[in-house]
mmCIF file of C-alpha atoms in Angstrom:
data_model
loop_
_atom_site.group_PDB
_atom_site.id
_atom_site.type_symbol
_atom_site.label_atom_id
_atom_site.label_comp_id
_atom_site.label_asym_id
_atom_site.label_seq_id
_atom_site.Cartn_x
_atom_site.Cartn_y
_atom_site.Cartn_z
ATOM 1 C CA UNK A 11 -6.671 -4.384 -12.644
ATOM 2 C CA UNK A 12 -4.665 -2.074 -11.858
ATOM 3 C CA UNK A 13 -4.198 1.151 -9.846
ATOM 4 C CA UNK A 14 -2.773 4.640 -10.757
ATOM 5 C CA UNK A 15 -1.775 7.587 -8.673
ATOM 6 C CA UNK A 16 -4.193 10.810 -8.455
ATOM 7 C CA UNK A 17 -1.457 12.732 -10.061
ATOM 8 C CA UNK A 18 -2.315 10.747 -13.330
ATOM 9 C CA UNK A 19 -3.982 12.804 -15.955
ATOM 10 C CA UNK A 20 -6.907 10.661 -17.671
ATOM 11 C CA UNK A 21 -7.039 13.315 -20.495
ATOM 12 C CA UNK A 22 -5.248 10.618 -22.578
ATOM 13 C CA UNK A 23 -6.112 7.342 -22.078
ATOM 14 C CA UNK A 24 -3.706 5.606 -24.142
ATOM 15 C CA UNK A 25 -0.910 7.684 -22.060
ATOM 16 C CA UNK A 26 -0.453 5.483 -18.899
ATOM 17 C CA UNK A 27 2.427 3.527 -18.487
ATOM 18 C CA UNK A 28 2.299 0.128 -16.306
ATOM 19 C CA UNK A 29 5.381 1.721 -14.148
ATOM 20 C CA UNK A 30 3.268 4.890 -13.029
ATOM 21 C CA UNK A 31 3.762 5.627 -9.225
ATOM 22 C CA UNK A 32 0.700 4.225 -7.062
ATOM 23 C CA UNK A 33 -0.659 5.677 -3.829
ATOM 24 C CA UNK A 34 -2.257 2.750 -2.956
ATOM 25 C CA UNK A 35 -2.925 3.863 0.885
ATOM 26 C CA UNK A 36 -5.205 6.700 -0.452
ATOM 27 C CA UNK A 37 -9.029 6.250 -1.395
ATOM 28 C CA UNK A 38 -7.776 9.274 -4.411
ATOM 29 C CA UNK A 39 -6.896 6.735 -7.196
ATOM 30 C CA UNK A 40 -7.803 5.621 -10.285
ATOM 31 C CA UNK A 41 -8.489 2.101 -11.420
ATOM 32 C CA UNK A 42 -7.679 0.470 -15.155
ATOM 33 C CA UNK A 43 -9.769 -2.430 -15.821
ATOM 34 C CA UNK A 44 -8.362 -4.372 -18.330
ATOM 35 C CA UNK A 45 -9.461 -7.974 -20.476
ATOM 36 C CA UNK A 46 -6.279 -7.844 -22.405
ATOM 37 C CA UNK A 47 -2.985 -7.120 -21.392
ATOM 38 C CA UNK A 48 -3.094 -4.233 -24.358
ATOM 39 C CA UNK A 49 -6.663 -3.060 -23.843
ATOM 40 C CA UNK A 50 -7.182 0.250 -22.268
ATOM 41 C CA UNK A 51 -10.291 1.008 -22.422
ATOM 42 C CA UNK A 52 -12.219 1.629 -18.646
ATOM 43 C CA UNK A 53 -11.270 3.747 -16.163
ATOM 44 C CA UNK A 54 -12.174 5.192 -12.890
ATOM 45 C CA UNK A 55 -11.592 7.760 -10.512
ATOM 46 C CA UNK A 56 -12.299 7.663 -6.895
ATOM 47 C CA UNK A 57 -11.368 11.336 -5.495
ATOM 48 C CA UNK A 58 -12.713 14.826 -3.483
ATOM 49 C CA UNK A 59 -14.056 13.378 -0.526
ATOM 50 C CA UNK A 60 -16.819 15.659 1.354
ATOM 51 C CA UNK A 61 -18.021 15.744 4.343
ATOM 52 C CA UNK A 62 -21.453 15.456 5.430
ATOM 53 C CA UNK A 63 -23.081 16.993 8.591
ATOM 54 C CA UNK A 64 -26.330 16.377 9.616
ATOM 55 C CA UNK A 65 -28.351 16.279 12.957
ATOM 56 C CA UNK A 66 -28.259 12.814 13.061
ATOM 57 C CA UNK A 67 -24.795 11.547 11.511
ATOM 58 C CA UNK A 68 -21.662 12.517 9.928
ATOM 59 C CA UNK A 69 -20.114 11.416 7.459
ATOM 60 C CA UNK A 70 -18.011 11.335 3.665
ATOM 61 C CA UNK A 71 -18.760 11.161 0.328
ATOM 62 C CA UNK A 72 -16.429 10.395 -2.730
ATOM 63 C CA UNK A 73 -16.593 11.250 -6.254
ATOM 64 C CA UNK A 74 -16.399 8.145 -8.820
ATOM 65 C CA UNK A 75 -16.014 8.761 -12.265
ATOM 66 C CA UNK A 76 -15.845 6.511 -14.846
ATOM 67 C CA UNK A 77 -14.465 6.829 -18.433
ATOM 68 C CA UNK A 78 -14.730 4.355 -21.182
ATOM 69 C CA UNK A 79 -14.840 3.679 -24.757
ATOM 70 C CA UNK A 80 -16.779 0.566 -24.475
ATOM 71 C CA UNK A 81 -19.871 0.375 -26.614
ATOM 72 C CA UNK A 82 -21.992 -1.549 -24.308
ATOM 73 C CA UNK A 83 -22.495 1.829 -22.127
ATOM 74 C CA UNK A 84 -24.729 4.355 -22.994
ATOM 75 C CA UNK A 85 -22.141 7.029 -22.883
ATOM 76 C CA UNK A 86 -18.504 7.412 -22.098
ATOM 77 C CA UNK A 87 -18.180 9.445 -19.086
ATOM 78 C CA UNK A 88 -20.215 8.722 -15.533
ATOM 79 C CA UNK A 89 -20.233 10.762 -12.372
ATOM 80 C CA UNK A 90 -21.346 9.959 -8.953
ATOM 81 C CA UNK A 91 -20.883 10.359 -5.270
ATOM 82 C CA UNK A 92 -20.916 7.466 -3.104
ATOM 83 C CA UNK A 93 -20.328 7.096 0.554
ATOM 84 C CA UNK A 94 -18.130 4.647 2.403
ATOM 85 C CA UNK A 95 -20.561 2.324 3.422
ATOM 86 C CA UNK A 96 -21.338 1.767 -0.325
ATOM 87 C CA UNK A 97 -17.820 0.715 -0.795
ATOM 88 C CA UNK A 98 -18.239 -2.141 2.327
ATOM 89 C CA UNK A 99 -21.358 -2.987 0.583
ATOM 90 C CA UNK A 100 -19.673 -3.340 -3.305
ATOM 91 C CA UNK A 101 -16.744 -5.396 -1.496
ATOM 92 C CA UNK A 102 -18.551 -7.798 0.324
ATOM 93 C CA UNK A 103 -20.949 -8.575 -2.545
ATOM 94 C CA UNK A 104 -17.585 -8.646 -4.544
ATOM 95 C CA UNK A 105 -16.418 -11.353 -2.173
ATOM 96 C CA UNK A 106 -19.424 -12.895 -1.870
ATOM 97 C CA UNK A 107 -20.094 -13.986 -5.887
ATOM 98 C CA UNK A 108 -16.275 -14.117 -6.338
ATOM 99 C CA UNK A 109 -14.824 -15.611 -3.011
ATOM 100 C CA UNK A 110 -11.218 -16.663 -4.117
ATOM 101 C CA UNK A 111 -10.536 -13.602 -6.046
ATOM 102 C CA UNK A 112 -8.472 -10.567 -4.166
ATOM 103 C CA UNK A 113 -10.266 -7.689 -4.118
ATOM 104 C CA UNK A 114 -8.043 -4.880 -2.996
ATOM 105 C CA UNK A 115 -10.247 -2.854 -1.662
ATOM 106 C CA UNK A 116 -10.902 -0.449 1.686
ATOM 107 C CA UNK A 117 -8.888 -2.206 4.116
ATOM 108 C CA UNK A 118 -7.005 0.288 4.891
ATOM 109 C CA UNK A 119 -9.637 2.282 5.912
ATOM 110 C CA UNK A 120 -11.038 -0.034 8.437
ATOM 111 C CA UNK A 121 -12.388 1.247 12.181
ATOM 112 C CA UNK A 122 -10.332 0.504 14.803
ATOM 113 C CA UNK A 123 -10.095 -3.006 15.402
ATOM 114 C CA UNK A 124 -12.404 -5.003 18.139
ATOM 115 C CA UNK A 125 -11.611 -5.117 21.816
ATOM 116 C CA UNK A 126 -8.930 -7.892 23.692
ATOM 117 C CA UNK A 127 -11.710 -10.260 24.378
ATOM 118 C CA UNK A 128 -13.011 -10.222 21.407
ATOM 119 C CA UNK A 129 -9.607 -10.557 19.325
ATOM 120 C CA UNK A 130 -8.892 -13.080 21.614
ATOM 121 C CA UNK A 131 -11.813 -15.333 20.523
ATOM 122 C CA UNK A 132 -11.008 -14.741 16.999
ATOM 123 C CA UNK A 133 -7.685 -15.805 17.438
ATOM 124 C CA UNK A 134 -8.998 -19.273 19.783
ATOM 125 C CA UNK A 135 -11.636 -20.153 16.689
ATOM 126 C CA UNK A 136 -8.660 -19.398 14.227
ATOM 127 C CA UNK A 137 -6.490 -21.682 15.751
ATOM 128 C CA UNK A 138 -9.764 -24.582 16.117
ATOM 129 C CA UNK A 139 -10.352 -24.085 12.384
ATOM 130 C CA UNK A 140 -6.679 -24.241 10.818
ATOM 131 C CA UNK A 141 -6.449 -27.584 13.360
ATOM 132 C CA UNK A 142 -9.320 -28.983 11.805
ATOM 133 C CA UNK A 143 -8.305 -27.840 8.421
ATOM 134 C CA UNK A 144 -9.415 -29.275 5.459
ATOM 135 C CA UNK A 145 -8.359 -32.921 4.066
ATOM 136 C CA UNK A 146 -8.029 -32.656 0.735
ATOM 137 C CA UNK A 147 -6.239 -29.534 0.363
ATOM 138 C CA UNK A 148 -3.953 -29.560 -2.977
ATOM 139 C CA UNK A 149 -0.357 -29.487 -2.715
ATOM 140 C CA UNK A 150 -0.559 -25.845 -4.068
ATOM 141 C CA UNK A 151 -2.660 -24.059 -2.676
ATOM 142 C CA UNK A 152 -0.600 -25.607 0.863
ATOM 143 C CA UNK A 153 3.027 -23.774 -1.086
ATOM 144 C CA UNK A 154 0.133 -20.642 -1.497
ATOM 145 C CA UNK A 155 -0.497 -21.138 2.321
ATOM 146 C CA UNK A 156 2.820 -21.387 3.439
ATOM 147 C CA UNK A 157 4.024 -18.543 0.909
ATOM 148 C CA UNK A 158 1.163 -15.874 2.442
ATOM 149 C CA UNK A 159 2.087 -16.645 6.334
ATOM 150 C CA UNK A 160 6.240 -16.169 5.833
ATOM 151 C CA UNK A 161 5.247 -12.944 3.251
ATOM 152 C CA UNK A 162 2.428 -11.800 6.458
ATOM 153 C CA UNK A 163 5.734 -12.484 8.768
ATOM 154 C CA UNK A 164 7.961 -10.146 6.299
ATOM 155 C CA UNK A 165 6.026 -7.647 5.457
ATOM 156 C CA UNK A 166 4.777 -6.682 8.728
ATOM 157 C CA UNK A 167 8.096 -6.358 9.944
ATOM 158 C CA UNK A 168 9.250 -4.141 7.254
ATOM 159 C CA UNK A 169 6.190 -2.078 7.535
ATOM 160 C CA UNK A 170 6.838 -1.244 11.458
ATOM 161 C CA UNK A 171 10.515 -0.762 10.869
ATOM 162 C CA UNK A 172 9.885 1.834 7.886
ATOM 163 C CA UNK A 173 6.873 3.883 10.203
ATOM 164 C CA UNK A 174 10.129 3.345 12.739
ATOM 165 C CA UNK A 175 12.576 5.101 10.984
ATOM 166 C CA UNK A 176 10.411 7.505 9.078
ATOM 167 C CA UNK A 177 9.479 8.519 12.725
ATOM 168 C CA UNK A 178 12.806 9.442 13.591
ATOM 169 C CA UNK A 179 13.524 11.051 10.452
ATOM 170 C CA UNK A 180 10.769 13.527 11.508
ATOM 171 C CA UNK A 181 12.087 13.934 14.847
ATOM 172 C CA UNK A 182 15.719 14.434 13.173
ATOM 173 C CA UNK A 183 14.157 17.257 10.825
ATOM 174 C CA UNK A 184 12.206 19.164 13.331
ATOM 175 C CA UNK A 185 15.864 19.076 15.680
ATOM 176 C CA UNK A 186 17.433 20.433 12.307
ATOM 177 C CA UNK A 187 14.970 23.290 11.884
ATOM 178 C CA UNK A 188 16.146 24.423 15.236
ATOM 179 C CA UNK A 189 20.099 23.849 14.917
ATOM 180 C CA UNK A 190 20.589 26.122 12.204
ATOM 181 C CA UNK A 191 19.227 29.703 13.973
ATOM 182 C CA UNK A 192 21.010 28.787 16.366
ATOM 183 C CA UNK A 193 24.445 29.042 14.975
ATOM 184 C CA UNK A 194 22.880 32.660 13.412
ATOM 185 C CA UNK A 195 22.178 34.206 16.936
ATOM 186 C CA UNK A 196 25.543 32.586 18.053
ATOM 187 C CA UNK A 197 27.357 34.647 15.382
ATOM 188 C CA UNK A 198 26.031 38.026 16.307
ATOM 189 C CA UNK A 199 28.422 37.917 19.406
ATOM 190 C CA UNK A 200 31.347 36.268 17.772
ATOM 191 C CA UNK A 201 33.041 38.539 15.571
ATOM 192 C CA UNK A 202 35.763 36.402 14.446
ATOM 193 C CA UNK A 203 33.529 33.199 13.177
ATOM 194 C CA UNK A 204 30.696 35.561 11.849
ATOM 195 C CA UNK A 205 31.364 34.089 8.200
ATOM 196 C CA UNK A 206 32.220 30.926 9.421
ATOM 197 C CA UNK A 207 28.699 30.207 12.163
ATOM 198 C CA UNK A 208 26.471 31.908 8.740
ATOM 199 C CA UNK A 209 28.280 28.968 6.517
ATOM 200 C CA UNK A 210 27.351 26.350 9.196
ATOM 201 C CA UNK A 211 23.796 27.774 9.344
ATOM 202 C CA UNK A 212 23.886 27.747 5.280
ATOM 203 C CA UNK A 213 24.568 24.534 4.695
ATOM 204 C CA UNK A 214 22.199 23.073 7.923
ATOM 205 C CA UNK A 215 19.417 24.563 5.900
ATOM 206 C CA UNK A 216 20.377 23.226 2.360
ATOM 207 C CA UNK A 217 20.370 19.433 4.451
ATOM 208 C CA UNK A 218 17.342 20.366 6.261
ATOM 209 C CA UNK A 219 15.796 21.161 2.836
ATOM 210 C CA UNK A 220 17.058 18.141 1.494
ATOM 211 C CA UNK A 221 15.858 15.792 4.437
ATOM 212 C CA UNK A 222 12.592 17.269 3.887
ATOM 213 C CA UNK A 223 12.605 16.001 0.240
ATOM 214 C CA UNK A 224 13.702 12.749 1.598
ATOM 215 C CA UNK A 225 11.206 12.496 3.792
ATOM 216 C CA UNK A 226 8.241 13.200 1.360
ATOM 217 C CA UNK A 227 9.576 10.579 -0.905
ATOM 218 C CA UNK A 228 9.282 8.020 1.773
ATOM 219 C CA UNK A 229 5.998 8.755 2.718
ATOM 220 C CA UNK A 230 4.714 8.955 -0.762
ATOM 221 C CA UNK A 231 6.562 5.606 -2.241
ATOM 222 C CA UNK A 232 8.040 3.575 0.162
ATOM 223 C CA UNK A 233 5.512 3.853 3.197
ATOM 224 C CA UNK A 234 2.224 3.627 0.849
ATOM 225 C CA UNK A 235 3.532 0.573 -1.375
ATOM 226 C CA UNK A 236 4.863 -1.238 1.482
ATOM 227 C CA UNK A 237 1.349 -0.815 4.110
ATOM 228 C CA UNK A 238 -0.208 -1.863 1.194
ATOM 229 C CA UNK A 239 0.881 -4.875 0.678
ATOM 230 C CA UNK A 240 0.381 -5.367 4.795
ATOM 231 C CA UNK A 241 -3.239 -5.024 4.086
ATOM 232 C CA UNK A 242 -2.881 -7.199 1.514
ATOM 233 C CA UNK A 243 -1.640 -10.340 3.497
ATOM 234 C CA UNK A 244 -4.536 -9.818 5.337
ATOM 235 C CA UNK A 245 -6.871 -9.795 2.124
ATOM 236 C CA UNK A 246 -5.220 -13.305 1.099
ATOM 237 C CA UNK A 247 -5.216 -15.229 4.697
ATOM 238 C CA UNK A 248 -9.074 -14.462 4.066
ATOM 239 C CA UNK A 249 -9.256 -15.987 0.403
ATOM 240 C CA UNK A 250 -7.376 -18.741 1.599
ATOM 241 C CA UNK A 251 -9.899 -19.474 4.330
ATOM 242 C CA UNK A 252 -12.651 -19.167 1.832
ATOM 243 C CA UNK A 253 -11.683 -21.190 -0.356
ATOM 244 C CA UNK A 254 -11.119 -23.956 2.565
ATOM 245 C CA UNK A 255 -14.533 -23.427 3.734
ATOM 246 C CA UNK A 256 -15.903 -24.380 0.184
ATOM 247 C CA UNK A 257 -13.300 -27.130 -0.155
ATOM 248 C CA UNK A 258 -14.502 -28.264 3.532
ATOM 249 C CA UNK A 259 -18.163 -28.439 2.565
ATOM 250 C CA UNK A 260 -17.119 -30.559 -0.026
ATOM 251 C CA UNK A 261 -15.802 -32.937 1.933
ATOM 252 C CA UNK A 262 -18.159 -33.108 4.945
ATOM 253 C CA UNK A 263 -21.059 -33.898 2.249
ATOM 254 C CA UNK A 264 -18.090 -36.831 0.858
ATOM 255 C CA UNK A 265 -17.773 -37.910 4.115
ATOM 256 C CA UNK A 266 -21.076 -38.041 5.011
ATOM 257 C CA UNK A 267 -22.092 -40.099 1.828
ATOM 258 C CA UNK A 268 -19.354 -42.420 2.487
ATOM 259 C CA UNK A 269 -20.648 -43.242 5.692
ATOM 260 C CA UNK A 270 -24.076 -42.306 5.092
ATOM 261 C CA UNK A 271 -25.189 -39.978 7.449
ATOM 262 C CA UNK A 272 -27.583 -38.323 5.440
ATOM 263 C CA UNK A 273 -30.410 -38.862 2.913
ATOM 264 C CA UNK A 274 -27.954 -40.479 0.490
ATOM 265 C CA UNK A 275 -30.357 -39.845 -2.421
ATOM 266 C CA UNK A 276 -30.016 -36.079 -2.764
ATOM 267 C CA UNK A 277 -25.942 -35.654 -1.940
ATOM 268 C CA UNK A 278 -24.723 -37.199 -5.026
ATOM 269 C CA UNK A 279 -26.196 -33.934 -6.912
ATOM 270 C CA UNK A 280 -25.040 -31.566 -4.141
ATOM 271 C CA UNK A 281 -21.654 -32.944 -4.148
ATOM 272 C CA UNK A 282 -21.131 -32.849 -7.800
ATOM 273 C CA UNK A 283 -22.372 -28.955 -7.386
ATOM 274 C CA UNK A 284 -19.839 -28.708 -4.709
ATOM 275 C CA UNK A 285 -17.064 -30.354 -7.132
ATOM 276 C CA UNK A 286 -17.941 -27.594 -10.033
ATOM 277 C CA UNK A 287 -18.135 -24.485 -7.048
ATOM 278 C CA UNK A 288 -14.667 -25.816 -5.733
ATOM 279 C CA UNK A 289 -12.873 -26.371 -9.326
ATOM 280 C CA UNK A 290 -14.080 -22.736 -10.179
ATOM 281 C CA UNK A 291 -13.021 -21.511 -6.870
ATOM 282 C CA UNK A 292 -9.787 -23.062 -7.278
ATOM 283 C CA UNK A 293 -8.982 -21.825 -10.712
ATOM 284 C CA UNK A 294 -9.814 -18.379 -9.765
ATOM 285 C CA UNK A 295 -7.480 -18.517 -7.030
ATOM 286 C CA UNK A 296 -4.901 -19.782 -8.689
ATOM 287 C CA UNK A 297 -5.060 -17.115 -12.008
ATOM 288 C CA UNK A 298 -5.289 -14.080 -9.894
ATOM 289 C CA UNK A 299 -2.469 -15.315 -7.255
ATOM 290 C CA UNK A 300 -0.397 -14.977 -10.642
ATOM 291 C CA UNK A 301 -1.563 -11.559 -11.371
ATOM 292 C CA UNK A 302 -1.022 -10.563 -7.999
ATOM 293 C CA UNK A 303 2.335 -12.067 -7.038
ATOM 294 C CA UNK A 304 3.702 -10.320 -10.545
ATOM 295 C CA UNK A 305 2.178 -6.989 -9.522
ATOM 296 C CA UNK A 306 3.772 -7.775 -5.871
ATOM 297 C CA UNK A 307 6.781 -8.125 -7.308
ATOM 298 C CA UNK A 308 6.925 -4.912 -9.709
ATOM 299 C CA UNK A 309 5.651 -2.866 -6.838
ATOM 300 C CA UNK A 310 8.090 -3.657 -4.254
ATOM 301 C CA UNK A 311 11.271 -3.318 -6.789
ATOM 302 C CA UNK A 312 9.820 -0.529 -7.644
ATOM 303 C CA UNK A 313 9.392 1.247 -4.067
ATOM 304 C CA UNK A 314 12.515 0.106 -3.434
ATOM 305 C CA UNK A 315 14.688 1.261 -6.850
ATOM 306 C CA UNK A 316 13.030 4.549 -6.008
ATOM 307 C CA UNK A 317 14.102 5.216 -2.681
ATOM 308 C CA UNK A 318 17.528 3.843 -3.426
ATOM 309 C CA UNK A 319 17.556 6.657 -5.886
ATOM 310 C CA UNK A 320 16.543 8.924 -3.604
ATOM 311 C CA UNK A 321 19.256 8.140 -0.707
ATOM 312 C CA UNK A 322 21.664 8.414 -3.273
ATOM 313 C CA UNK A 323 20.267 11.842 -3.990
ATOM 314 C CA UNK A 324 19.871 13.324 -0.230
ATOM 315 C CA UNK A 325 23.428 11.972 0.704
ATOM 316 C CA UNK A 326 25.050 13.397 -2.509
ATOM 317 C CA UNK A 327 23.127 16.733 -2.024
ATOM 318 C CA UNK A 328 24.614 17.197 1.811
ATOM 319 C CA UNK A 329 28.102 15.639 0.641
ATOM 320 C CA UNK A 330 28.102 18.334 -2.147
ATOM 321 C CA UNK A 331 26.621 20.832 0.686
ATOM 322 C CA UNK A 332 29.003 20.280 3.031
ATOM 323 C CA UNK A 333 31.732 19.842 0.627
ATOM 324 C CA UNK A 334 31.362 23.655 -0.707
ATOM 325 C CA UNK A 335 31.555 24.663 3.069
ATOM 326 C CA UNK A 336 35.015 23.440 3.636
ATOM 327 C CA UNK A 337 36.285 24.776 0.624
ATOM 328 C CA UNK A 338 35.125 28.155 1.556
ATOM 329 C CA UNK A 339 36.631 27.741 4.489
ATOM 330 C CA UNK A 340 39.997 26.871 3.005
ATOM 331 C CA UNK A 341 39.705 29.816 1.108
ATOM 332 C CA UNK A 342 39.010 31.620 4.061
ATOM 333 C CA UNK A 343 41.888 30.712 5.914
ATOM 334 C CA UNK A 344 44.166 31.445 2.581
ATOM 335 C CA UNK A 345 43.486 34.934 2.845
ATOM 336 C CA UNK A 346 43.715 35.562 6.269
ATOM 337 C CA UNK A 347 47.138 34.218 6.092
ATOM 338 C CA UNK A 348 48.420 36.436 2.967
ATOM 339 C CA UNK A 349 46.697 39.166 4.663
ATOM 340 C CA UNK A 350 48.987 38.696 7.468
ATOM 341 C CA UNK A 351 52.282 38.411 5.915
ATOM 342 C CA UNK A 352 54.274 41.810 6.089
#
């Protein structure tokens, strides 16, 4: 699966490109289901939300449209408006028949998380359960363990550094906006550095107008991609502690025939239904962890080639900006001086 930007046009199917921009924060996107890595043949669109008002509840709507040229639907285009709650409810039935799969779905949309108490207690049981943990965990899916806590640890960091500086970016613009009028109003009083103060002002703008580019670039690559992939830690500590539960069940009903604590005559069958649900739980896991640690690793390089490019870009444009102002004022200061030789 993968997910494409709203600004992609699904006039021609066979147009999209694997390195398409995502907006992966936004509920606008569209979705490319694919069984072969060539195959492009379903997609859907999640976009115009609406509001809803009534005298009991508000709330929003999306539009989901789905194009295909599968023959097993009845036609090739569907159209339908579903609200928010629908989305909780395909996710958790998602989750529920596929529990080791990583469904990236609606977390970033999530209320406001529960109170101290109450994260408290989640955090006491969390710590009870990983003691406990399970005793037969494979050696891999520990490295997939370990690998999801340091990436958790990483990404989180990077994530509050980037809303950090993007912060301060905005509070650098909106001081910009302001510096150049100033040097305007300054210049109505200064006859001598009238040219000079309107230069200043010039180029201000031109970097003001290029921080603003900046700026939108961040929030529309960088900022997205990597809050993303926050909510995406999150998404795998929970697969992980699926797939322990069923790997835990497993071994309680072990345990309990090896010291038999129950009716020893009906856990043979449930454990060997507990082996199969484990092996396919397992196997899951372990074929979409590839998926997603390759699309991880295209996405970040990605977010970050592009805002390398576009540093490179602002700083160029203001070194060119300012650049153009000292030669004018070079020039400047040639002609006053041949103006004032006798």
């Amino acid at each position: 699966m993968e997910v494409f930007s709203k600004d992609a046009s699904l006039m021609d199917m066979n147009s999209f490109s694997p390195m398409m921009p995502t907006s992966p924060l936004s509920m606008i996107n569209q979705i490319k289901f694919e069984d072969e890595p060539d195959l492009k043949d379903l997609f859907i669109t999640v976009d115009e939300p609406e509001s809803h008002v009534t005298t009991i509840e508000t709330f929003i709507t999306y539009r989901i449209i789905t194009k295909t040229s599968r023959g097993e639907f009845d036609s090739s285009e569907f159209e339908v408006r579903r609200r928010y709650q629908d989305f909780l409810w395909l996710k958790g039935k998602l989750e529920e028949a596929h529990p080791t799969l990583i469904i990236p779905e609606l977390s970033s949309h999530k209320k406001q998380g529960p109170g101290l108490l109450s994260r408290m207690g989640q955090t006491v049981r969390a710590v009870a359960s990983s003691m406990r943990g399970v005793k037969n965990r494979p050696e891999e899916f520990m490295e997939m363990n370990n690998f999801i806590e340091l990436f958790s640890q990483k990404i989180n960091l990077i994530d509050k550094i980037s809303q950090r500086i993007y912060k301060e970016e905005r509070e650098y613009f909106d001081e910009m906006k302001e510096y150049g009028p100033i040097h305007i109003l300054w210049s109505a009083s200064e006859e001598d550095l009238v040219d000079t103060l309107k230069d200043v002002a010039s180029c201000i703008d031109r970097c003001c107008k290029a921080t603003e580019k900046r700026m939108s670039g961040l929030s529309e690559a960088l900022l997205p991609v990597v809050h993303e992939y926050v909510l995406y830690s999150e998404m795998l500590m929970g697969v992980m502690k699926r797939r322990d539960q069923i790997q835990a069940e497993l071994d309680s009903k072990v345990e309990a025939l090896t010291y038999k604590k129950a009716d020893t005559d009906l856990l043979p069958e449930e454990i060997g239904k507990l082996e199969d649900k484990v092996e396919c739980a397992n196997n899951a896991l372990k074929a979409d962890w590839e998926r997603w640690k390759q699309n991880m690793q295209n996405d970040i390089k990605l977010a970050f080639t592009d805002m390398a490019e576009e540093n490179i870009h602002y700083y160029e444009q203001c070194l060119a900006t300012w650049e153009s102002f000292l030669t004018s004022q070079t020039n400047l200061h040639l002609e006053e001086a041949s103006e004032d030789k006798p």
